[in-house]
Short mmCIF file of C-alpha atoms in Angstrom, two decimals:
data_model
loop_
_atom_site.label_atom_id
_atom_site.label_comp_id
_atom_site.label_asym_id
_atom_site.label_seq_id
_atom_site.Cartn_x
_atom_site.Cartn_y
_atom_site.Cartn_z
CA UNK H 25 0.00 0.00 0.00
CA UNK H 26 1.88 3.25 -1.73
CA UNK H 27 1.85 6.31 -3.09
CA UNK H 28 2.32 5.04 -6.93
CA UNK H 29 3.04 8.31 -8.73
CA UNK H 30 4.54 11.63 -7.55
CA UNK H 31 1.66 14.89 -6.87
CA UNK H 32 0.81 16.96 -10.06
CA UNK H 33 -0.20 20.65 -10.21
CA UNK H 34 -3.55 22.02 -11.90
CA UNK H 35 -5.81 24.43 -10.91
CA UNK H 36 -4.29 24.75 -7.42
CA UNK H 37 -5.15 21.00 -7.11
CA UNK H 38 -2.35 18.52 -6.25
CA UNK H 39 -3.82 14.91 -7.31
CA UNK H 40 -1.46 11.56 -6.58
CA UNK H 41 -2.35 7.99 -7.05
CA UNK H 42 -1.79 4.94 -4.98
CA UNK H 43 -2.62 1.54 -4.69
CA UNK H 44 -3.75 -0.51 -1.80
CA UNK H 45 -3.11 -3.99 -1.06
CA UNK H 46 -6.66 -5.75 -1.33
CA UNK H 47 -7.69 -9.05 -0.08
CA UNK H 48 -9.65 -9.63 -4.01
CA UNK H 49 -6.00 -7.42 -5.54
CA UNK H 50 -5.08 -4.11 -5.63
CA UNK H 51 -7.30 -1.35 -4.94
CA UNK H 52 -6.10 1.91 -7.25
CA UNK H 53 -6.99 5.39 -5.59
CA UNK H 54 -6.87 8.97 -5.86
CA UNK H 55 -6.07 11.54 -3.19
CA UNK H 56 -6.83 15.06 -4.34
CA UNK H 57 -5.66 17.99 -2.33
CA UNK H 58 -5.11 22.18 -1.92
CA UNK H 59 -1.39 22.51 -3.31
CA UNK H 60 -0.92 24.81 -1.25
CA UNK H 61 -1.91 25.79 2.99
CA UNK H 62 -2.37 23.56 5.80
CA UNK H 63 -4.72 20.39 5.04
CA UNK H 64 -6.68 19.69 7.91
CA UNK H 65 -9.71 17.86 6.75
CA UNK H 66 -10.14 14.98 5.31
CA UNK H 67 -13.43 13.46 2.39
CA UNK H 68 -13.92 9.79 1.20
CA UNK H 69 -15.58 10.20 -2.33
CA UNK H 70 -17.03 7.20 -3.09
CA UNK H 71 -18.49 6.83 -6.87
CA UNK H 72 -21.47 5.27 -8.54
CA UNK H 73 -22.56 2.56 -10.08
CA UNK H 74 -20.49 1.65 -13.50
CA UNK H 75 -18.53 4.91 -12.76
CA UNK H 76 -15.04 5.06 -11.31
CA UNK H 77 -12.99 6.99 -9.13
CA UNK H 78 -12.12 9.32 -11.28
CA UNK H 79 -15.69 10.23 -12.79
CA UNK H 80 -16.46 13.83 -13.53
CA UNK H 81 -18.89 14.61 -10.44
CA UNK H 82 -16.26 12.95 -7.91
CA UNK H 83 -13.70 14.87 -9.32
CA UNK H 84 -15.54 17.82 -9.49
CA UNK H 85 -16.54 17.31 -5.93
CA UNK H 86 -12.81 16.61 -4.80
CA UNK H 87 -11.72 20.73 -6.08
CA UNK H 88 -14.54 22.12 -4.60
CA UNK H 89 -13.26 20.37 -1.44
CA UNK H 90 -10.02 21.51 -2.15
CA UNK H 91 -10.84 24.73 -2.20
CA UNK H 92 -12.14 24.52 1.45
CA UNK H 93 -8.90 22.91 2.59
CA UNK H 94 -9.81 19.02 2.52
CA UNK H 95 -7.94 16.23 0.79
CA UNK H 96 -10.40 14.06 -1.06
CA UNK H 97 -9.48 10.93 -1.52
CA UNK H 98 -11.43 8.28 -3.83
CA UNK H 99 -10.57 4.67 -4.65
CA UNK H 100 -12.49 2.22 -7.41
CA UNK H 101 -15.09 0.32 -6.16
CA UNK H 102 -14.72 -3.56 -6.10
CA UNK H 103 -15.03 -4.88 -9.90
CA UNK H 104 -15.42 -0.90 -11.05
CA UNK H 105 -12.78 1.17 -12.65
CA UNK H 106 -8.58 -0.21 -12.86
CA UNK H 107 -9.69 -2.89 -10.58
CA UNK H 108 -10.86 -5.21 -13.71
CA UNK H 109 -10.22 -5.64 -17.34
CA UNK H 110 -12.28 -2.55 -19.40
CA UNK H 111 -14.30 -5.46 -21.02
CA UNK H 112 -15.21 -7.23 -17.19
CA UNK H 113 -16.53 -3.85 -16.10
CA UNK H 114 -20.19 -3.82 -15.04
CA UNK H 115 -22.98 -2.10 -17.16
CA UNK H 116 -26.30 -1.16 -16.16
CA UNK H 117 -27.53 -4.97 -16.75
CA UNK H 118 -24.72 -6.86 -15.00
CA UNK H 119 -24.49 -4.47 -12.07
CA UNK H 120 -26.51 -6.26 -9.50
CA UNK H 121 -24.22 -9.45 -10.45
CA UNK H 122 -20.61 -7.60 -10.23
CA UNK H 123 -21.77 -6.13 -7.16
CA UNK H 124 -22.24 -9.79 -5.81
CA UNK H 125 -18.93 -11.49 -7.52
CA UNK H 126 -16.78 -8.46 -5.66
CA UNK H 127 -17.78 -9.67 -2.82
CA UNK H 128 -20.45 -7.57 -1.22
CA UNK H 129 -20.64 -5.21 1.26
CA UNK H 130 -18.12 -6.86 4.00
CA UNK H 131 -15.40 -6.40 0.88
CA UNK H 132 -16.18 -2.91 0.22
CA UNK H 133 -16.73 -2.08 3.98
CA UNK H 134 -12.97 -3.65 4.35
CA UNK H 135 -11.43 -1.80 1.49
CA UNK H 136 -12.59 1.61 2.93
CA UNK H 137 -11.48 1.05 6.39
CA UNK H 138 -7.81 0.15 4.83
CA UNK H 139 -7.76 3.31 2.72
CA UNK H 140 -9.08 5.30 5.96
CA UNK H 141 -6.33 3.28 7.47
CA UNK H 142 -3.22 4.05 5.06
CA UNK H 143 -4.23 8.21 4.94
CA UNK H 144 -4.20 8.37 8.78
CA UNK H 145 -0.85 6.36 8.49
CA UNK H 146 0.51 8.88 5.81
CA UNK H 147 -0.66 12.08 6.65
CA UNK H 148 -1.90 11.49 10.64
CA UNK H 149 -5.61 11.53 12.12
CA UNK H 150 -8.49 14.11 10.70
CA UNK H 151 -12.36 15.25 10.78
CA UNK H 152 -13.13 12.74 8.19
CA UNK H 153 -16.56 12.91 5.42
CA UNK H 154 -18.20 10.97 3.27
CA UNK H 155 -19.80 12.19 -0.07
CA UNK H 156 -21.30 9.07 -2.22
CA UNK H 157 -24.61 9.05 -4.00
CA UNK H 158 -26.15 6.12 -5.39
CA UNK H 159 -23.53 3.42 -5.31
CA UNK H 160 -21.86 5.72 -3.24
CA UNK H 161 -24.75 5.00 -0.54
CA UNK H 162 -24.60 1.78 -1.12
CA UNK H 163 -20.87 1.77 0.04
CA UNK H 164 -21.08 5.00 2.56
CA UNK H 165 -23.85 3.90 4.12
CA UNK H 166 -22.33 0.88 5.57
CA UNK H 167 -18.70 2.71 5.62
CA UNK H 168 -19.95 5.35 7.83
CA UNK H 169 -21.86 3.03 10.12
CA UNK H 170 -18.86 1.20 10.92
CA UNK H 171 -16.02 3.63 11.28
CA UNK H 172 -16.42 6.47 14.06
CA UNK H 173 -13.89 8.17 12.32
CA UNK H 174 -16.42 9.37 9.56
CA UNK H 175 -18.38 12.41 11.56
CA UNK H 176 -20.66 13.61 8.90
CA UNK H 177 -21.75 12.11 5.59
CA UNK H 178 -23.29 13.33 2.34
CA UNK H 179 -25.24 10.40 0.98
CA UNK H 180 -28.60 9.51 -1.33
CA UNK H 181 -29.66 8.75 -5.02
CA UNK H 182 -30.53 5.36 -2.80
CA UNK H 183 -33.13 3.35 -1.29
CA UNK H 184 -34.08 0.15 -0.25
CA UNK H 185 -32.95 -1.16 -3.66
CA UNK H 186 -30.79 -3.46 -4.68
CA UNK H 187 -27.73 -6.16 -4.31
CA UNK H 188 -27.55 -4.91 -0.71
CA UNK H 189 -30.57 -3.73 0.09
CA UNK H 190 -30.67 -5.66 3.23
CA UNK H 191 -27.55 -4.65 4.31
CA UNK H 192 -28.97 -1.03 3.57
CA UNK H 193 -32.10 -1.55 6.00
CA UNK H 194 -30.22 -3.71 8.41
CA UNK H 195 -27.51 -0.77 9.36
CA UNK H 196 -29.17 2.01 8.47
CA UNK H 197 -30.81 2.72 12.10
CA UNK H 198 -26.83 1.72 13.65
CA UNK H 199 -26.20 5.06 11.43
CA UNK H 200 -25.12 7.97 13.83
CA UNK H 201 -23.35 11.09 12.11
CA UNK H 202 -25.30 14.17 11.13
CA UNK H 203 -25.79 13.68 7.73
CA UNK H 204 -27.77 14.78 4.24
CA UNK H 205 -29.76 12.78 1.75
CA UNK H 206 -30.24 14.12 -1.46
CA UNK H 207 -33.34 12.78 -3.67
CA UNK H 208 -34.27 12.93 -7.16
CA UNK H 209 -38.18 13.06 -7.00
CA UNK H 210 -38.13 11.80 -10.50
CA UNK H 211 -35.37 9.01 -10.10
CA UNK H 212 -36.24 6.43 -12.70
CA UNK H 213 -33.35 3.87 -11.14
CA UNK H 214 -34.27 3.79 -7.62
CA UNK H 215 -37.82 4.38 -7.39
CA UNK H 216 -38.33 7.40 -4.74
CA UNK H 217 -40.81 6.08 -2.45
CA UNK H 218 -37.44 3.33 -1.76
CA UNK H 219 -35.58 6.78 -0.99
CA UNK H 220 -38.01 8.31 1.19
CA UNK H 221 -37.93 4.90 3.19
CA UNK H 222 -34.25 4.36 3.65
CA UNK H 223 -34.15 8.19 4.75
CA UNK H 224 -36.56 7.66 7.56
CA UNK H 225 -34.90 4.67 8.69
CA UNK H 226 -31.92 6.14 9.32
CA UNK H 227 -30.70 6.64 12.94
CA UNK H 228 -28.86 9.83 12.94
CA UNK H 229 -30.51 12.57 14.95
CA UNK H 230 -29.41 15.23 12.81
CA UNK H 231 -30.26 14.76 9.36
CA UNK H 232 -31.89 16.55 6.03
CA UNK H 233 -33.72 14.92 2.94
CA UNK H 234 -32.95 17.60 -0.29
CA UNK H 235 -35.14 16.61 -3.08
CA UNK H 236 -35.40 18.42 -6.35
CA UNK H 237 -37.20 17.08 -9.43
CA UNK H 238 -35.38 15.62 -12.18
CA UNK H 239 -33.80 12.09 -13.16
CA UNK H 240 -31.61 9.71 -11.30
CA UNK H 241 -28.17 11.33 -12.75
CA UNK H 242 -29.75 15.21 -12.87
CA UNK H 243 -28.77 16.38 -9.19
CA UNK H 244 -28.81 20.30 -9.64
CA UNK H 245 -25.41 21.23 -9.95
CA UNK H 246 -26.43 23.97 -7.08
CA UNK H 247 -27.26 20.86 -4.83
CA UNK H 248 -23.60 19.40 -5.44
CA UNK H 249 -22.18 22.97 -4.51
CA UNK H 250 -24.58 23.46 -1.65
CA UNK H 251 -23.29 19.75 -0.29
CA UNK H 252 -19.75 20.35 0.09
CA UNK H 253 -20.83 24.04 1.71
CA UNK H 254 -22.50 21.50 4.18
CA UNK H 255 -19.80 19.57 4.67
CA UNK H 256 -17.09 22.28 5.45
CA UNK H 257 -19.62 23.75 7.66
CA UNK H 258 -20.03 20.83 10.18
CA UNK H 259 -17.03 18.36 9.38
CA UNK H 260 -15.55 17.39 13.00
CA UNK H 261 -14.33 14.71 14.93
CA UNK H 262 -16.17 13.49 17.44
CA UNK H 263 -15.81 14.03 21.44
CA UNK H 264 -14.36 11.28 22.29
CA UNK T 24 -55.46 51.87 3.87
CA UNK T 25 -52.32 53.89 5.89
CA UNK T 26 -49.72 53.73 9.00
CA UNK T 27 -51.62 53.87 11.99
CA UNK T 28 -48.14 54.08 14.28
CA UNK T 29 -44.58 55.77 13.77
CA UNK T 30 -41.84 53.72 13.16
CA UNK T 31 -40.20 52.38 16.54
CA UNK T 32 -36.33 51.34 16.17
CA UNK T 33 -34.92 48.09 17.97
CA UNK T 34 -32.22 46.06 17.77
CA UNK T 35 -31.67 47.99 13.98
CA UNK T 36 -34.50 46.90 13.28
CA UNK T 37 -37.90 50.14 12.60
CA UNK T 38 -41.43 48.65 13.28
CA UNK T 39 -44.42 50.04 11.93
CA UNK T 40 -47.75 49.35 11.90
CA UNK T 41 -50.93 49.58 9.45
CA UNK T 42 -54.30 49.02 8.55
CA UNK T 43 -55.85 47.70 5.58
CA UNK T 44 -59.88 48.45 4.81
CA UNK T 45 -60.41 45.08 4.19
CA UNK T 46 -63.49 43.62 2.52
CA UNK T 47 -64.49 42.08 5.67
CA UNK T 48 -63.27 44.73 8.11
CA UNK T 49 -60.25 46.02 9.17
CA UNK T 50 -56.85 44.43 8.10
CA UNK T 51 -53.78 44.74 11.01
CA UNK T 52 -50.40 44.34 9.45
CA UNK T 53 -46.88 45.04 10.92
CA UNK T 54 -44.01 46.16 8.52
CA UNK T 55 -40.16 45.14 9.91
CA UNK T 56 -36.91 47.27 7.78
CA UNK T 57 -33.69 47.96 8.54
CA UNK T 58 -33.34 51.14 10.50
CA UNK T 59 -30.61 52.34 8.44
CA UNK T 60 -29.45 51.99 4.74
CA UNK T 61 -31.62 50.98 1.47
CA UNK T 62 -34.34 48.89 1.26
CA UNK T 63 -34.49 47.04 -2.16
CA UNK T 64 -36.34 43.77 -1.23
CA UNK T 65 -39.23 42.70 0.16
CA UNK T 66 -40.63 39.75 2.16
CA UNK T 67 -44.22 38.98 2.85
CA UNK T 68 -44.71 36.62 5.75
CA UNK T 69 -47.50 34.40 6.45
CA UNK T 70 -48.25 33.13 9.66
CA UNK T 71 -49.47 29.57 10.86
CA UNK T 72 -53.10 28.80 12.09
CA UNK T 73 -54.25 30.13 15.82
CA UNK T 74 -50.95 32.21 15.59
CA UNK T 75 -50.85 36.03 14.44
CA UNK T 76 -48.56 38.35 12.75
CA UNK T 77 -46.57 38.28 15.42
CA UNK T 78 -45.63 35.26 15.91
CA UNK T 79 -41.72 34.30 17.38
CA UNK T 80 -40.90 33.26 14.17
CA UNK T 81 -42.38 35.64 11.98
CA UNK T 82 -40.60 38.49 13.83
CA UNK T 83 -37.63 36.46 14.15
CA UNK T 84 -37.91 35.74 10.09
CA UNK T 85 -38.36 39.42 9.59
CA UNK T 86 -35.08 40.43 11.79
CA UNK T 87 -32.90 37.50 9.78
CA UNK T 88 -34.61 39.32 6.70
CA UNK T 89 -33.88 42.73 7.81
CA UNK T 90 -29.85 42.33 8.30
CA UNK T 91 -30.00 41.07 4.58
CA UNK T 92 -31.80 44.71 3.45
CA UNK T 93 -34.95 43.25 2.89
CA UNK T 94 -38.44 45.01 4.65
CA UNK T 95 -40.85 42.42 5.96
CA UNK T 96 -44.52 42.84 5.94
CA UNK T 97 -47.03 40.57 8.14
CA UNK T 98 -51.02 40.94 8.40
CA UNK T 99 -53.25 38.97 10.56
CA UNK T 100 -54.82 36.06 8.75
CA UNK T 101 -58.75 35.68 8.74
CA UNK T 102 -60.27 35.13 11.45
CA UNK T 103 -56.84 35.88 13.42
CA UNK T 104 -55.07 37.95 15.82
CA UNK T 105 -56.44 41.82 16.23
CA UNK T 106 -58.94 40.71 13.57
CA UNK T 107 -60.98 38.97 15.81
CA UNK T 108 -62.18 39.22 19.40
CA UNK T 109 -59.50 36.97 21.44
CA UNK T 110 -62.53 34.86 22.37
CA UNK T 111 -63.18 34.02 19.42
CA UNK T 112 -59.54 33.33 18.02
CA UNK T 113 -59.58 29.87 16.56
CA UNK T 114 -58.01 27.09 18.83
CA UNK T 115 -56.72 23.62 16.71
CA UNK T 116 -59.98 22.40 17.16
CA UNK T 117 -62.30 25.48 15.50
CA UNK T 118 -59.35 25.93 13.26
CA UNK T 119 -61.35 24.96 9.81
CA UNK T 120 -64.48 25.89 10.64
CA UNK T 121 -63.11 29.66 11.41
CA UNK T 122 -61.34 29.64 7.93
CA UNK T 123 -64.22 28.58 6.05
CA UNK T 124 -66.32 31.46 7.86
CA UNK T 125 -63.57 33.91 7.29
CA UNK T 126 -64.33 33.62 3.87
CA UNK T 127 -61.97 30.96 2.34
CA UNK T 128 -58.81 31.17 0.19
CA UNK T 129 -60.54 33.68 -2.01
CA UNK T 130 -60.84 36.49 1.13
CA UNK T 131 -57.50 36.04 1.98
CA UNK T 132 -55.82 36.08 -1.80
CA UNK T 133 -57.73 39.35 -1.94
CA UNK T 134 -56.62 40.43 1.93
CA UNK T 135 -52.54 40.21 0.57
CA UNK T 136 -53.21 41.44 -2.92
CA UNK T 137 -54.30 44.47 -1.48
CA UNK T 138 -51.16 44.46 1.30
CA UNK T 139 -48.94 44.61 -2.04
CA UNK T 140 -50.54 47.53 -3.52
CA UNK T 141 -50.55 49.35 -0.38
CA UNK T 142 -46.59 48.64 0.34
CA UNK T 143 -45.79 49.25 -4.09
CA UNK T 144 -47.95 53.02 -3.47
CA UNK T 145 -46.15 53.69 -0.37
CA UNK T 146 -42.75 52.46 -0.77
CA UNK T 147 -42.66 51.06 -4.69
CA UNK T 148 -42.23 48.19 -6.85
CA UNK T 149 -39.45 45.61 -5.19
CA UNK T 150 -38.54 42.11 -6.04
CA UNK T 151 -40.43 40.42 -3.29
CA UNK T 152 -40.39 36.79 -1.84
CA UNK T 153 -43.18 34.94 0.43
CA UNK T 154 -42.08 32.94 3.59
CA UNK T 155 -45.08 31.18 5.33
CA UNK T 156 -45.11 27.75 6.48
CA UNK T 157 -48.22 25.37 7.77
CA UNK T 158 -51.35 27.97 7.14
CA UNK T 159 -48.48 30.47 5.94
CA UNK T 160 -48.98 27.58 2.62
CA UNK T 161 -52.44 27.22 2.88
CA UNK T 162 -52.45 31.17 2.02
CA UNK T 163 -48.98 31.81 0.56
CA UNK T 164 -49.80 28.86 -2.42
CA UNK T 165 -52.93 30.55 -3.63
CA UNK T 166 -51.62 34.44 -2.81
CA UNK T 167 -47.98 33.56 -4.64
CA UNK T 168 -50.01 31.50 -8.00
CA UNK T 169 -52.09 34.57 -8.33
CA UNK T 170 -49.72 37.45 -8.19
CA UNK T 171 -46.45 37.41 -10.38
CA UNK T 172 -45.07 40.42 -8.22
CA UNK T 173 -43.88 37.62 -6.42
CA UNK T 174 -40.87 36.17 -7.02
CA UNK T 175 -40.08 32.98 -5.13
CA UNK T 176 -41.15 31.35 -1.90
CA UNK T 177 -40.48 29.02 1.20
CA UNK T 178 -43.35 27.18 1.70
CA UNK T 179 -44.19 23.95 3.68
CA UNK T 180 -45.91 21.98 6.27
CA UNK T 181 -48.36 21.48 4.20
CA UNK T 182 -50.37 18.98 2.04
CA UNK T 183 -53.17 18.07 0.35
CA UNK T 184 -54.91 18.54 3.74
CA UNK T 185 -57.24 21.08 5.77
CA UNK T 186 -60.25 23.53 5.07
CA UNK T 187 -58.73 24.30 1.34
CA UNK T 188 -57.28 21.31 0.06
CA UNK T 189 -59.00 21.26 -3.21
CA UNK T 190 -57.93 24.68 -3.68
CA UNK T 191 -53.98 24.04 -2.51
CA UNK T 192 -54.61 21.18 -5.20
CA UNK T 193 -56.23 22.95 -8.09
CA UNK T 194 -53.46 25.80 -7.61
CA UNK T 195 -50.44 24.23 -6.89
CA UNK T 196 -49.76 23.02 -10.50
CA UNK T 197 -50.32 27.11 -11.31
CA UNK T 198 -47.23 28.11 -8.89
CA UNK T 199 -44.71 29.06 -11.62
CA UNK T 200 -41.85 31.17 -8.65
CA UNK T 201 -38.41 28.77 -7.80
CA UNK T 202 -39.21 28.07 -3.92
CA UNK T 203 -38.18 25.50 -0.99
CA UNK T 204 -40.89 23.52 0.42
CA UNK T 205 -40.23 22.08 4.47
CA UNK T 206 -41.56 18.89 5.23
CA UNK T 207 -41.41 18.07 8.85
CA UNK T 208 -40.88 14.17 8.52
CA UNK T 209 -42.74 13.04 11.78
CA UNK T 210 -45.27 16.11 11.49
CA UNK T 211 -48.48 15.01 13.42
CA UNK T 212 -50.72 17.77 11.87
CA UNK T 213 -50.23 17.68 8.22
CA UNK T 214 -49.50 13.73 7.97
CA UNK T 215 -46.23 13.32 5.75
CA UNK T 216 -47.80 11.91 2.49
CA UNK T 217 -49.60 14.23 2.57
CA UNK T 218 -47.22 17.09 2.32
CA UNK T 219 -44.83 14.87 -0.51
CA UNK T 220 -47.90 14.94 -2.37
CA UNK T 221 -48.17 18.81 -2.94
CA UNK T 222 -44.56 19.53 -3.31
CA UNK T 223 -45.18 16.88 -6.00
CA UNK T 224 -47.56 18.89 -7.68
CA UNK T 225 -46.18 22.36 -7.47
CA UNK T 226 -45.44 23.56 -11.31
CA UNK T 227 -42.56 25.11 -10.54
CA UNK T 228 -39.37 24.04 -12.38
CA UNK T 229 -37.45 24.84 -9.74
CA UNK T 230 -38.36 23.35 -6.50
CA UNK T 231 -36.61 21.80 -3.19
CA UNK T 232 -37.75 20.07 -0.75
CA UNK T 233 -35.85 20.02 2.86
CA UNK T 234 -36.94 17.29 5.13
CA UNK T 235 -36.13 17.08 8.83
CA UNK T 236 -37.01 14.73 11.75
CA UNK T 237 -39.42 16.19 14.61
CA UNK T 238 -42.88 17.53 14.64
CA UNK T 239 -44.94 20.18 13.19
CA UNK T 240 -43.42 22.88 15.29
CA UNK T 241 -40.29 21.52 15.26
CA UNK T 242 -38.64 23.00 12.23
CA UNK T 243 -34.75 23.33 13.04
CA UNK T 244 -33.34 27.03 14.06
CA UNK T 245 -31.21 26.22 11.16
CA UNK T 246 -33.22 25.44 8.73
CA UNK T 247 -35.34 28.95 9.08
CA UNK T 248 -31.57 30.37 8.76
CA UNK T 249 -31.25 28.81 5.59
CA UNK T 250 -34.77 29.62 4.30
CA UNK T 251 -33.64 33.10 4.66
CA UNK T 252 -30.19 33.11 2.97
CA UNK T 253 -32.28 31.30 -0.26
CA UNK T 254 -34.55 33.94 -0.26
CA UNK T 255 -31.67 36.40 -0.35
CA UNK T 256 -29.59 34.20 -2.90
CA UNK T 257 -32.31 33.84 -5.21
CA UNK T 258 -35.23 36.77 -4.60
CA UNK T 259 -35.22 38.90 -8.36
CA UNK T 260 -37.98 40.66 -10.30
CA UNK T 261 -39.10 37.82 -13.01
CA UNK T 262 -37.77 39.16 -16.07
CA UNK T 263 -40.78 41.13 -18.10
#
């Protein structure tokens, strides 16, 4: 588990990759951060569905992070991205399936807690969030639930839906970080009444449901902006 | 139709009060600005049922308002407040008889239309938002689809429910204005459903629901903060 390439310059934005060790093989990532100042916050992007690490929205989200002073940091998910051949990687249709042969949510929960694990190792302990819609919920959800060092979480595009929709339901009243949910009211992947339900089962106290019309992949770009706003606002570790 | 009281200065805040010759009688209303520099906005607040135009929230709405340069304008709804003898205020339980015998959504459409005029003669045209939640929606829907001086709203704890359902129903898909709609997600008045269903049906392209835990009442401090920095984000004479 190493730093694979040396940090390049653009826009302000230094961006290095490494790769981690993985139980099912490596596991590529990307850590984007401020070139320049004090970094003293930390974000674990995690993609969606047939997308990688390095789709436009994560990357989009990891400079407007930047700008605030976080590293971002995101990492394929299992059978997504460098982690399989181009021709292996899932579509729409053999999602559910890959999702399954990657080994489920233990394998993703695992990969997570190394990366978490390896940045804290690097770069020492920080107030640590999670931004992930859609597969990103599927992975953050159960991320967050298990690691107190996550203290706030952007999450949504999700429901009880599913390869792991049990897992989903089962953890998501263990939940405990202040957190938002952002719906699509017209989400024609994961139906929104499935949205609604997973939001109100969730056990964190503090939490907001955004929902603006428009499709599964049409999240107002003022909603993205408005998300890391909330983030920089309220990211903190935890008493304790 | 003029000032019955001078303007008293508090907190930098000048309070004045009016009277309307409404069709059914007299018309109290209360008008917030900032006590020093230019007013350019306007911000017309609707209070809930059994409350008044001075309500905690609607002055504390108007004071957020007023540090932003906006002047805030409240009037008692039918059948409310000074309107009324305080025996016969209604209570939760004469609540939709009293609106129905107040004359209905049609009285009280007519009530703010004539607050506008009043405040555009005295003070001029101004790009001008509505803030009214829980009977501050059962009047702000119909008063903001009939009247394009007005801009864009925060609406909310409200739904296809109460004395003018039909009307919030028949209207809604008229609202053209970008607002936020609050949904209180455990709200014991105005059942849940209830409220998803009218945001669903509001025409307006652009449209955001914000969901939080608790009960009718219970809308977080922070969320009214944030209600007030959209308004002053977004509030802008509609082109034409």
């Amino acid at each position: 588990m190493s730093w694979t390439t040396d940090p390049v310059v653009e826009d302000g934005v230094s961006e290095r990759e490494f790769t981690l060790d993985g139980a099912g093989g490596p596991i590529p990532g990307v850590r984007w951060a401020p070139a320049e100042g004090r970094v003293e916050r930390r974000l674990l992007l995690g993609h969606g569905g047939t997308a990688d690490k390095r789709a436009d929205y994560i990357v989009g989200v990891a400079k407007l992070a930047a700008a605030k002073g976080f590293e971002s940091v995101a990492i394929d998910g299992p059978g997504h991205g460098d982690r399989v051949e181009p021709a292996r990687r899932p579509t729409s249709e053999t999602f559910f399936q890959r999702w399954d042969e990657a080994g489920g949510t233990e394998s993703i929960v695992a990969d997570w807690r190394q990366t978490l694990d390896f940045l804290e190792a690097d770069g020492g302990a920080r107030p640590t969030g999670w931004w992930g819609l859609s597969m990103g919920t599927m992975v953050g959800l159960p991320v967050c639930a298990g690691d107190d060092r996550i203290s706030i979480a952007v999450l949504g595009l999700m429901g009880r839906w599913g390869p792991n929709a049990d897992d989903l339901v089962r953890l998501a009243p263990t939940l405990r970080c202040p957190l938002r949910f952002l719906v699509q009211w017209d989400d024609e992947v994961v139906p929104r009444d499935r949205c609604l339900e997973l939001f109100g089962l969730l056990g964190s106290e503090r939490k907001t449901l955004h929902a603006n019309p428009g499709a599964h992949a049409a999240v107002p770009i003022g909603e993205v902006v408005s998300s890391v706003e909330y983030l920089d606002r309220h990211v903190q570790r935890r008493p304790g």
